[in-house]
């Protein structure tokens, strides 16, 4: 996996986790028999008295590297590979690590999820490229994910014993895909959650991603969390980062995550019933300090909107009649620009908003101006400044927000005439 330049490296906590495997020269020992290779999503080796198994394999193109890092710790044949979800960062390196006789285990609907990403490949690829290109690109776009046909797809629970160690592969109602599973080792109180709760532990889930994906339902997320909490694990091994140790710490973290998302759902539903608009609630719902969790992948405001859309659907009454039809607001942008006296007039008013610390109001006007005059220099200059205000305000905490704003700034810079 190539290393982005210093300028490209994301500085968010999630970005640091995603890039943590750069320069790794040996698998890290979590216990005497569990080893971790850090990748875009981590891969885990579990050794037993009767051969080994993997939980996830890492990103496509990194199979040889990951296999080599695990090699010194291997104890026998690779009996099983368990994939916690059908995202290529979890299974892309599988073909390079699978051995003759290795059983591939996933959740039910794994193939359906693969089909979904294949059918929407061009659409999702463009969107993902804008957000993640600097993190996943080698010398050009990444290769097409491999097609995996599981030997077993788990509908509820698949329990097995290997080398005297007990394992359960448990299908979850929630997770980042409809096929998500976790791996539970009951006698050792150890659980591999993958990205069941998102890529960063004790942080806000991203129920509807910016790149696009099938929505993750809030009640399914909460039910999955409740299931994991009921097991009382003493070691949690996630899709990214270091494991979480200690039953009391894990329980407190899960309680806080549950309380945060439950609070957002309750307040969003209350706002909907009170006739509040979704944008109002996105601004106004703020977590109490004692249940506040990180916003590295999802954000409180985005969870509010996801819950609204899950319950209300795509039609917002405040959008009015035109939302029912196929003529978008940009169809009348030329009329607005003409009535305003040209793109320059809108850019000037946008500058007033930006100078007063109102970058979003500025961007609303600039979208109209640039929708008609896409190369208008003053509008592009003000847009870049407004976006830079938003980036500074964000603190670079949320990876998707950060990468989006940086991509938009770069686009504005590219369209400006050379100095």
Short mmCIF file of C-alpha atoms in Angstrom, two decimals:
data_model
loop_
_atom_site.label_atom_id
_atom_site.label_comp_id
_atom_site.label_asym_id
_atom_site.label_seq_id
_atom_site.Cartn_x
_atom_site.Cartn_y
_atom_site.Cartn_z
CA UNK A 1 0.00 0.00 0.00
CA UNK A 2 1.53 3.29 -1.04
CA UNK A 3 1.93 6.14 1.43
CA UNK A 4 0.19 9.44 0.59
CA UNK A 5 2.34 12.54 0.65
CA UNK A 6 2.46 14.57 3.85
CA UNK A 7 0.05 17.09 2.35
CA UNK A 8 -2.44 14.34 1.53
CA UNK A 9 -2.33 12.51 4.85
CA UNK A 10 -5.54 13.06 6.78
CA UNK A 11 -4.90 14.34 10.29
CA UNK A 12 -8.22 13.22 11.80
CA UNK A 13 -8.24 10.47 14.47
CA UNK A 14 -9.99 8.12 12.02
CA UNK A 15 -7.48 9.00 9.32
CA UNK A 16 -4.66 8.14 11.70
CA UNK A 17 -6.25 4.75 12.42
CA UNK A 18 -6.76 3.99 8.74
CA UNK A 19 -3.12 4.79 7.99
CA UNK A 20 -1.71 3.15 11.14
CA UNK A 21 -0.34 0.15 9.25
CA UNK A 22 2.16 2.20 7.29
CA UNK A 23 5.62 0.90 8.09
CA UNK A 24 4.42 -2.06 10.17
CA UNK A 25 7.12 -4.75 10.13
CA UNK A 26 5.52 -7.45 12.27
CA UNK A 27 2.05 -8.45 13.38
CA UNK A 28 1.20 -7.11 16.84
CA UNK A 29 0.41 -9.61 19.58
CA UNK A 30 -2.92 -8.89 21.30
CA UNK A 31 -2.66 -12.09 23.33
CA UNK A 32 -0.37 -15.11 23.08
CA UNK A 33 -2.64 -16.51 20.35
CA UNK A 34 -4.25 -13.46 18.68
CA UNK A 35 -2.23 -11.24 16.34
CA UNK A 36 -3.14 -8.00 14.52
CA UNK A 37 -2.03 -6.60 11.19
CA UNK A 38 -3.09 -2.98 10.76
CA UNK A 39 -4.54 -2.12 7.36
CA UNK A 40 -7.28 0.15 5.98
CA UNK A 41 -9.27 -2.24 8.19
CA UNK A 42 -7.31 -4.59 10.41
CA UNK A 43 -6.81 -8.32 9.90
CA UNK A 44 -6.53 -10.74 12.83
CA UNK A 45 -4.88 -14.15 13.15
CA UNK A 46 -6.07 -16.59 15.83
CA UNK A 47 -3.91 -19.65 16.40
CA UNK A 48 -5.16 -22.93 17.86
CA UNK A 49 -3.92 -26.44 18.51
CA UNK A 50 -5.60 -27.46 15.24
CA UNK A 51 -4.52 -24.81 12.78
CA UNK A 52 -5.28 -21.11 12.44
CA UNK A 53 -8.13 -18.82 11.47
CA UNK A 54 -8.40 -15.23 10.28
CA UNK A 55 -10.98 -12.61 11.18
CA UNK A 56 -10.93 -10.27 8.17
CA UNK A 57 -8.01 -10.07 5.78
CA UNK A 58 -7.27 -6.42 5.03
CA UNK A 59 -7.60 -4.32 1.88
CA UNK A 60 -7.32 -5.51 -1.70
CA UNK A 61 -3.76 -5.43 -2.96
CA UNK A 62 -2.33 -5.94 0.52
CA UNK A 63 -2.72 -9.73 0.71
CA UNK A 64 0.94 -10.63 0.21
CA UNK A 65 2.03 -8.00 2.70
CA UNK A 66 -0.46 -9.10 5.36
CA UNK A 67 0.29 -12.78 4.82
CA UNK A 68 3.98 -12.07 5.27
CA UNK A 69 3.43 -10.18 8.52
CA UNK A 70 1.39 -13.06 9.93
CA UNK A 71 3.80 -15.76 8.71
CA UNK A 72 6.13 -15.85 11.76
CA UNK A 73 3.13 -16.47 14.03
CA UNK A 74 1.40 -19.20 12.01
CA UNK A 75 1.03 -22.58 13.72
CA UNK A 76 -0.73 -24.72 11.13
CA UNK A 77 -3.15 -24.82 8.23
CA UNK A 78 -5.55 -21.90 7.79
CA UNK A 79 -8.82 -23.66 8.59
CA UNK A 80 -11.20 -20.69 8.43
CA UNK A 81 -11.52 -17.06 7.31
CA UNK A 82 -14.39 -15.13 8.88
CA UNK A 83 -15.40 -11.85 7.20
CA UNK A 84 -17.38 -9.47 9.40
CA UNK A 85 -18.87 -7.42 6.54
CA UNK A 86 -18.85 -7.10 2.75
CA UNK A 87 -16.69 -3.99 2.45
CA UNK A 88 -13.46 -4.54 0.47
CA UNK A 89 -11.24 -3.19 3.23
CA UNK A 90 -12.34 -6.21 5.27
CA UNK A 91 -12.12 -8.95 2.64
CA UNK A 92 -10.16 -7.56 -0.32
CA UNK A 93 -6.95 -9.41 0.60
CA UNK A 94 -8.76 -12.74 1.06
CA UNK A 95 -7.72 -14.45 -2.22
CA UNK A 96 -4.03 -14.01 -1.43
CA UNK A 97 -4.41 -15.58 2.01
CA UNK A 98 -6.91 -18.37 1.43
CA UNK A 99 -5.39 -21.85 1.39
CA UNK A 100 -6.68 -25.17 0.00
CA UNK A 101 -9.41 -26.31 2.35
CA UNK A 102 -9.93 -22.92 4.04
CA UNK A 103 -13.60 -22.38 4.85
CA UNK A 104 -14.84 -18.84 4.21
CA UNK A 105 -17.58 -17.76 6.64
CA UNK A 106 -19.70 -14.60 6.34
CA UNK A 107 -23.10 -13.37 7.36
CA UNK A 108 -26.16 -14.08 5.28
CA UNK A 109 -26.65 -11.49 2.51
CA UNK A 110 -22.89 -11.19 1.95
CA UNK A 111 -23.30 -11.99 -1.74
CA UNK A 112 -26.27 -9.59 -1.98
CA UNK A 113 -24.10 -6.82 -0.56
CA UNK A 114 -21.33 -7.64 -3.05
CA UNK A 115 -23.94 -7.44 -5.81
CA UNK A 116 -25.11 -4.06 -4.54
CA UNK A 117 -21.62 -2.57 -4.70
CA UNK A 118 -21.03 -4.16 -8.10
CA UNK A 119 -24.27 -2.81 -9.59
CA UNK A 120 -23.62 0.70 -8.28
CA UNK A 121 -19.87 0.54 -8.83
CA UNK A 122 -19.52 3.55 -11.17
CA UNK A 123 -21.84 5.73 -9.09
CA UNK A 124 -20.26 4.86 -5.74
CA UNK A 125 -16.75 4.87 -7.21
CA UNK A 126 -16.97 8.52 -8.24
CA UNK A 127 -18.30 9.52 -4.84
CA UNK A 128 -15.81 7.43 -2.89
CA UNK A 129 -12.99 8.73 -5.05
CA UNK A 130 -13.71 12.30 -4.04
CA UNK A 131 -13.57 11.40 -0.36
CA UNK A 132 -10.97 8.65 -0.12
CA UNK A 133 -8.74 8.77 -3.20
CA UNK A 134 -5.68 10.09 -1.37
CA UNK A 135 -5.90 7.22 1.13
CA UNK A 136 -6.51 4.26 -1.18
CA UNK A 137 -4.98 5.18 -4.53
CA UNK A 138 -1.75 3.55 -5.61
CA UNK A 139 -0.63 4.47 -9.12
CA UNK A 140 -4.15 5.09 -10.32
CA UNK A 141 -7.56 3.89 -9.15
CA UNK A 142 -7.74 0.81 -6.92
CA UNK A 143 -8.41 -2.55 -8.59
CA UNK A 144 -11.89 -4.04 -8.69
CA UNK A 145 -12.68 -5.92 -5.46
CA UNK A 146 -12.44 -9.70 -5.72
CA UNK A 147 -15.60 -11.72 -5.97
CA UNK A 148 -15.96 -13.89 -2.85
CA UNK A 149 -18.28 -16.88 -2.72
CA UNK A 150 -18.59 -17.88 0.95
CA UNK A 151 -18.67 -21.54 1.96
CA UNK A 152 -21.04 -20.68 4.78
CA UNK A 153 -23.34 -17.69 5.31
CA UNK A 154 -24.62 -17.42 8.86
CA UNK A 155 -28.30 -16.59 9.43
CA UNK A 156 -28.34 -16.58 13.24
CA UNK A 157 -25.42 -18.22 15.08
CA UNK A 158 -22.76 -20.64 13.86
CA UNK A 159 -20.88 -22.25 16.76
CA UNK A 160 -17.78 -24.38 16.25
CA UNK A 161 -14.72 -25.61 18.08
CA UNK A 162 -11.21 -25.49 16.68
CA UNK A 163 -8.18 -26.78 18.50
CA UNK A 164 -10.01 -26.81 21.82
CA UNK A 165 -11.17 -23.20 21.48
CA UNK A 166 -14.85 -22.29 21.12
CA UNK A 167 -16.10 -19.73 18.61
CA UNK A 168 -19.49 -18.30 17.69
CA UNK A 169 -20.17 -16.32 14.51
CA UNK A 170 -23.24 -14.23 15.29
CA UNK A 171 -25.40 -12.46 12.70
CA UNK A 172 -26.31 -8.99 13.88
CA UNK A 173 -29.38 -6.86 13.03
CA UNK A 174 -27.17 -3.78 12.60
CA UNK A 175 -23.69 -2.93 11.42
CA UNK A 176 -22.14 -1.21 8.42
CA UNK A 177 -23.71 -3.73 6.03
CA UNK A 178 -26.79 -5.93 6.03
CA UNK A 179 -24.49 -8.97 6.27
CA UNK A 180 -22.57 -7.90 9.39
CA UNK A 181 -21.47 -10.50 11.95
CA UNK A 182 -19.32 -10.52 15.05
CA UNK A 183 -17.11 -13.33 16.36
CA UNK A 184 -17.50 -14.32 20.00
CA UNK A 185 -15.13 -16.56 21.98
CA UNK A 186 -17.32 -17.35 25.01
CA UNK A 187 -14.77 -19.07 27.22
CA UNK A 188 -12.27 -16.26 26.72
CA UNK A 189 -14.83 -13.42 26.88
CA UNK A 190 -13.33 -12.02 23.66
CA UNK A 191 -15.31 -10.49 20.82
CA UNK A 192 -14.30 -9.37 17.32
CA UNK A 193 -16.81 -6.69 16.37
CA UNK A 194 -15.33 -5.51 13.08
CA UNK A 195 -17.04 -2.21 12.23
CA UNK A 196 -20.29 -3.15 13.92
CA UNK A 197 -20.22 0.19 15.76
CA UNK A 198 -18.31 2.09 13.09
CA UNK A 199 -14.58 2.38 12.52
CA UNK A 200 -13.79 4.22 15.78
CA UNK A 201 -14.73 2.82 19.18
CA UNK A 202 -16.89 4.95 21.48
CA UNK A 203 -17.91 7.30 18.71
CA UNK A 204 -20.97 8.33 16.75
CA UNK A 205 -22.17 5.84 14.12
CA UNK A 206 -22.48 6.99 10.53
CA UNK A 207 -25.97 5.72 9.74
CA UNK A 208 -26.01 7.10 6.18
CA UNK A 209 -22.61 7.65 4.62
CA UNK A 210 -21.74 10.55 2.33
CA UNK A 211 -20.47 8.20 -0.39
CA UNK A 212 -23.78 6.33 -0.44
CA UNK A 213 -24.73 2.92 0.92
CA UNK A 214 -27.82 1.15 2.12
CA UNK A 215 -28.96 2.99 5.27
CA UNK A 216 -28.08 1.55 8.67
CA UNK A 217 -31.15 1.67 10.88
CA UNK A 218 -30.88 3.22 14.32
CA UNK A 219 -32.88 0.54 16.15
CA UNK A 220 -30.79 -2.20 14.53
CA UNK A 221 -27.66 -0.41 15.75
CA UNK A 222 -29.04 -0.22 19.29
CA UNK A 223 -30.14 -3.87 19.27
CA UNK A 224 -26.68 -4.97 18.14
CA UNK A 225 -25.08 -2.92 20.89
CA UNK A 226 -27.42 -4.41 23.48
CA UNK A 227 -26.53 -7.92 22.33
CA UNK A 228 -22.80 -7.28 22.64
CA UNK A 229 -23.28 -5.63 26.03
CA UNK A 230 -25.25 -8.62 27.31
CA UNK A 231 -22.28 -10.90 26.65
CA UNK A 232 -20.15 -8.90 29.11
CA UNK A 233 -16.94 -9.12 27.05
CA UNK A 234 -13.56 -8.54 28.66
CA UNK A 235 -11.69 -7.94 25.40
CA UNK A 236 -13.14 -6.14 22.36
CA UNK A 237 -11.23 -6.29 19.08
CA UNK A 238 -12.62 -3.85 16.51
CA UNK A 239 -12.03 -3.12 12.83
CA UNK A 240 -9.50 -0.36 13.54
CA UNK A 241 -7.17 0.63 16.32
CA UNK A 242 -6.09 -1.11 19.47
CA UNK A 243 -8.30 -3.52 21.40
CA UNK A 244 -10.38 -2.38 24.36
CA UNK A 245 -9.64 -4.28 27.56
CA UNK A 246 -11.49 -4.75 30.83
CA UNK A 247 -15.13 -5.63 31.45
CA UNK A 248 -15.84 -2.43 33.40
CA UNK A 249 -14.30 -0.14 30.76
CA UNK A 250 -16.10 -1.92 27.93
CA UNK A 251 -19.44 -1.81 29.74
CA UNK A 252 -19.06 1.90 30.48
CA UNK A 253 -18.17 2.62 26.84
CA UNK A 254 -21.13 0.64 25.52
CA UNK A 255 -23.47 2.33 27.99
CA UNK A 256 -22.28 5.75 26.82
CA UNK A 257 -22.68 4.86 23.14
CA UNK A 258 -26.16 3.50 23.78
CA UNK A 259 -27.18 6.56 25.79
CA UNK A 260 -25.89 8.96 23.12
CA UNK A 261 -27.71 7.37 20.20
CA UNK A 262 -30.87 6.79 22.24
CA UNK A 263 -30.87 10.47 23.22
CA UNK A 264 -30.56 11.59 19.60
CA UNK A 265 -33.36 9.27 18.50
CA UNK A 266 -35.67 10.44 21.29
CA UNK A 267 -35.00 14.13 20.64
CA UNK A 268 -35.35 13.76 16.87
CA UNK A 269 -38.69 11.95 17.18
CA UNK A 270 -39.89 14.58 19.65
CA UNK A 271 -38.89 17.34 17.22
CA UNK A 272 -40.65 15.63 14.34
CA UNK A 273 -43.83 15.30 16.38
CA UNK A 274 -43.58 18.98 17.30
CA UNK A 275 -43.44 19.98 13.64
CA UNK A 276 -39.80 21.06 13.64
CA UNK A 277 -37.84 21.03 10.37
CA UNK A 278 -34.96 18.62 9.99
CA UNK A 279 -32.40 21.42 9.54
CA UNK A 280 -33.59 23.02 12.78
CA UNK A 281 -33.04 19.77 14.65
CA UNK A 282 -29.64 19.23 13.01
CA UNK A 283 -28.55 22.56 14.51
CA UNK A 284 -30.31 22.31 17.85
CA UNK A 285 -29.85 18.75 19.11
CA UNK A 286 -26.66 18.64 21.15
CA UNK A 287 -25.59 15.75 23.35
CA UNK A 288 -25.29 16.38 27.09
CA UNK A 289 -21.67 16.45 28.17
CA UNK A 290 -21.85 13.23 30.21
CA UNK A 291 -22.90 11.12 27.21
CA UNK A 292 -20.91 12.90 24.52
CA UNK A 293 -18.91 10.58 22.25
CA UNK A 294 -16.48 11.16 19.40
CA UNK A 295 -17.64 12.36 15.98
CA UNK A 296 -14.85 10.93 13.83
CA UNK A 297 -16.99 9.12 11.21
CA UNK A 298 -20.58 10.06 12.05
CA UNK A 299 -21.83 13.31 13.57
CA UNK A 300 -24.75 14.12 15.85
CA UNK A 301 -26.35 16.29 13.16
CA UNK A 302 -25.97 13.54 10.56
CA UNK A 303 -27.54 10.95 12.87
CA UNK A 304 -30.45 13.35 13.39
CA UNK A 305 -30.95 13.58 9.64
CA UNK A 306 -30.59 9.81 9.18
CA UNK A 307 -33.23 9.12 11.82
CA UNK A 308 -35.52 11.72 10.24
CA UNK A 309 -35.15 10.17 6.79
CA UNK A 310 -35.56 6.64 8.16
CA UNK A 311 -38.89 7.58 9.72
CA UNK A 312 -40.23 10.24 7.33
CA UNK A 313 -38.87 9.18 3.96
CA UNK A 314 -37.43 11.37 1.23
CA UNK A 315 -40.25 13.93 0.98
CA UNK A 316 -40.00 16.88 3.36
CA UNK A 317 -43.19 18.95 3.38
CA UNK A 318 -41.20 22.16 3.81
CA UNK A 319 -39.59 21.53 0.40
CA UNK A 320 -43.00 22.06 -1.17
CA UNK A 321 -44.65 20.85 -4.35
CA UNK A 322 -41.57 21.04 -6.58
CA UNK A 323 -39.90 18.25 -4.60
CA UNK A 324 -42.48 15.86 -6.04
CA UNK A 325 -41.27 16.40 -9.61
CA UNK A 326 -38.13 16.14 -11.70
CA UNK A 327 -37.34 19.82 -12.17
CA UNK A 328 -34.75 20.85 -9.54
CA UNK A 329 -34.20 24.32 -8.09
CA UNK A 330 -31.07 24.88 -10.23
CA UNK A 331 -33.43 25.03 -13.24
CA UNK A 332 -34.30 28.59 -12.20
CA UNK A 333 -30.78 29.68 -11.23
CA UNK A 334 -30.40 31.61 -14.52
CA UNK A 335 -33.54 33.58 -13.64
CA UNK A 336 -32.21 34.35 -10.15
CA UNK A 337 -28.83 35.42 -11.51
CA UNK A 338 -30.51 37.68 -14.07
CA UNK A 339 -32.83 39.22 -11.46
CA UNK A 340 -29.91 39.76 -9.09
CA UNK A 341 -28.01 41.65 -11.77
CA UNK A 342 -25.50 38.94 -12.60
CA UNK A 343 -23.28 36.41 -10.87
CA UNK A 344 -21.09 39.21 -9.60
CA UNK A 345 -23.93 40.65 -7.52
CA UNK A 346 -24.53 37.29 -5.86
CA UNK A 347 -20.81 36.85 -5.27
CA UNK A 348 -20.66 40.28 -3.63
CA UNK A 349 -23.53 39.42 -1.28
CA UNK A 350 -21.90 36.07 -0.55
CA UNK A 351 -18.73 37.94 0.39
CA UNK A 352 -20.72 39.93 2.96
CA UNK A 353 -21.95 36.68 4.53
CA UNK A 354 -18.50 35.10 4.50
CA UNK A 355 -16.88 38.20 6.01
CA UNK A 356 -19.50 38.11 8.79
CA UNK A 357 -18.71 34.48 9.59
CA UNK A 358 -21.71 32.99 7.78
CA UNK A 359 -20.02 30.61 5.30
CA UNK A 360 -23.08 28.43 4.73
CA UNK A 361 -25.25 31.39 3.74
CA UNK A 362 -22.43 32.44 1.41
CA UNK A 363 -22.29 28.98 -0.17
CA UNK A 364 -26.04 28.97 -0.81
CA UNK A 365 -25.64 32.11 -2.91
CA UNK A 366 -22.46 30.91 -4.56
CA UNK A 367 -24.13 27.67 -5.65
CA UNK A 368 -26.58 29.80 -7.62
CA UNK A 369 -23.92 32.06 -9.10
CA UNK A 370 -21.56 29.22 -10.05
CA UNK A 371 -24.46 27.13 -11.35
CA UNK A 372 -24.79 29.73 -14.11
CA UNK A 373 -21.20 31.01 -14.36
CA UNK A 374 -19.02 28.09 -13.23
CA UNK A 375 -15.72 29.90 -13.87
CA UNK A 376 -16.65 33.21 -12.20
CA UNK A 377 -13.39 34.18 -10.51
CA UNK A 378 -14.82 36.25 -7.66
CA UNK A 379 -17.40 33.58 -6.83
CA UNK A 380 -14.74 30.84 -6.82
CA UNK A 381 -12.46 32.94 -4.62
CA UNK A 382 -15.23 33.56 -2.09
CA UNK A 383 -16.30 29.91 -2.23
CA UNK A 384 -12.76 28.82 -1.38
CA UNK A 385 -12.68 31.25 1.55
CA UNK A 386 -16.08 30.06 2.83
CA UNK A 387 -15.00 26.43 2.62
CA UNK A 388 -11.79 27.23 4.47
CA UNK A 389 -13.88 28.80 7.24
CA UNK A 390 -15.89 25.59 7.54
CA UNK A 391 -12.74 23.48 7.58
CA UNK A 392 -11.21 25.59 10.33
CA UNK A 393 -14.42 25.40 12.38
CA UNK A 394 -14.57 21.62 11.98
CA UNK A 395 -11.27 21.18 13.75
CA UNK A 396 -10.43 18.38 11.35
CA UNK A 397 -12.17 15.89 13.64
CA UNK A 398 -14.58 14.12 11.30
CA UNK A 399 -12.83 12.37 8.42
CA UNK A 400 -15.65 12.49 5.86
CA UNK A 401 -16.34 16.16 6.54
CA UNK A 402 -12.64 16.99 6.39
CA UNK A 403 -11.99 15.10 3.17
CA UNK A 404 -15.10 16.59 1.52
CA UNK A 405 -14.14 20.15 2.40
CA UNK A 406 -10.56 19.61 1.27
CA UNK A 407 -11.79 18.16 -2.03
CA UNK A 408 -14.13 21.13 -2.57
CA UNK A 409 -11.34 23.60 -1.77
CA UNK A 410 -9.04 21.82 -4.22
CA UNK A 411 -11.76 21.94 -6.89
CA UNK A 412 -12.23 25.69 -6.41
CA UNK A 413 -8.47 26.25 -6.58
CA UNK A 414 -8.22 24.21 -9.77
CA UNK A 415 -10.91 26.29 -11.46
CA UNK A 416 -9.34 29.60 -10.51
CA UNK A 417 -6.99 31.15 -13.08
CA UNK A 418 -3.30 30.62 -12.36
CA UNK A 419 -1.71 33.42 -10.38
#
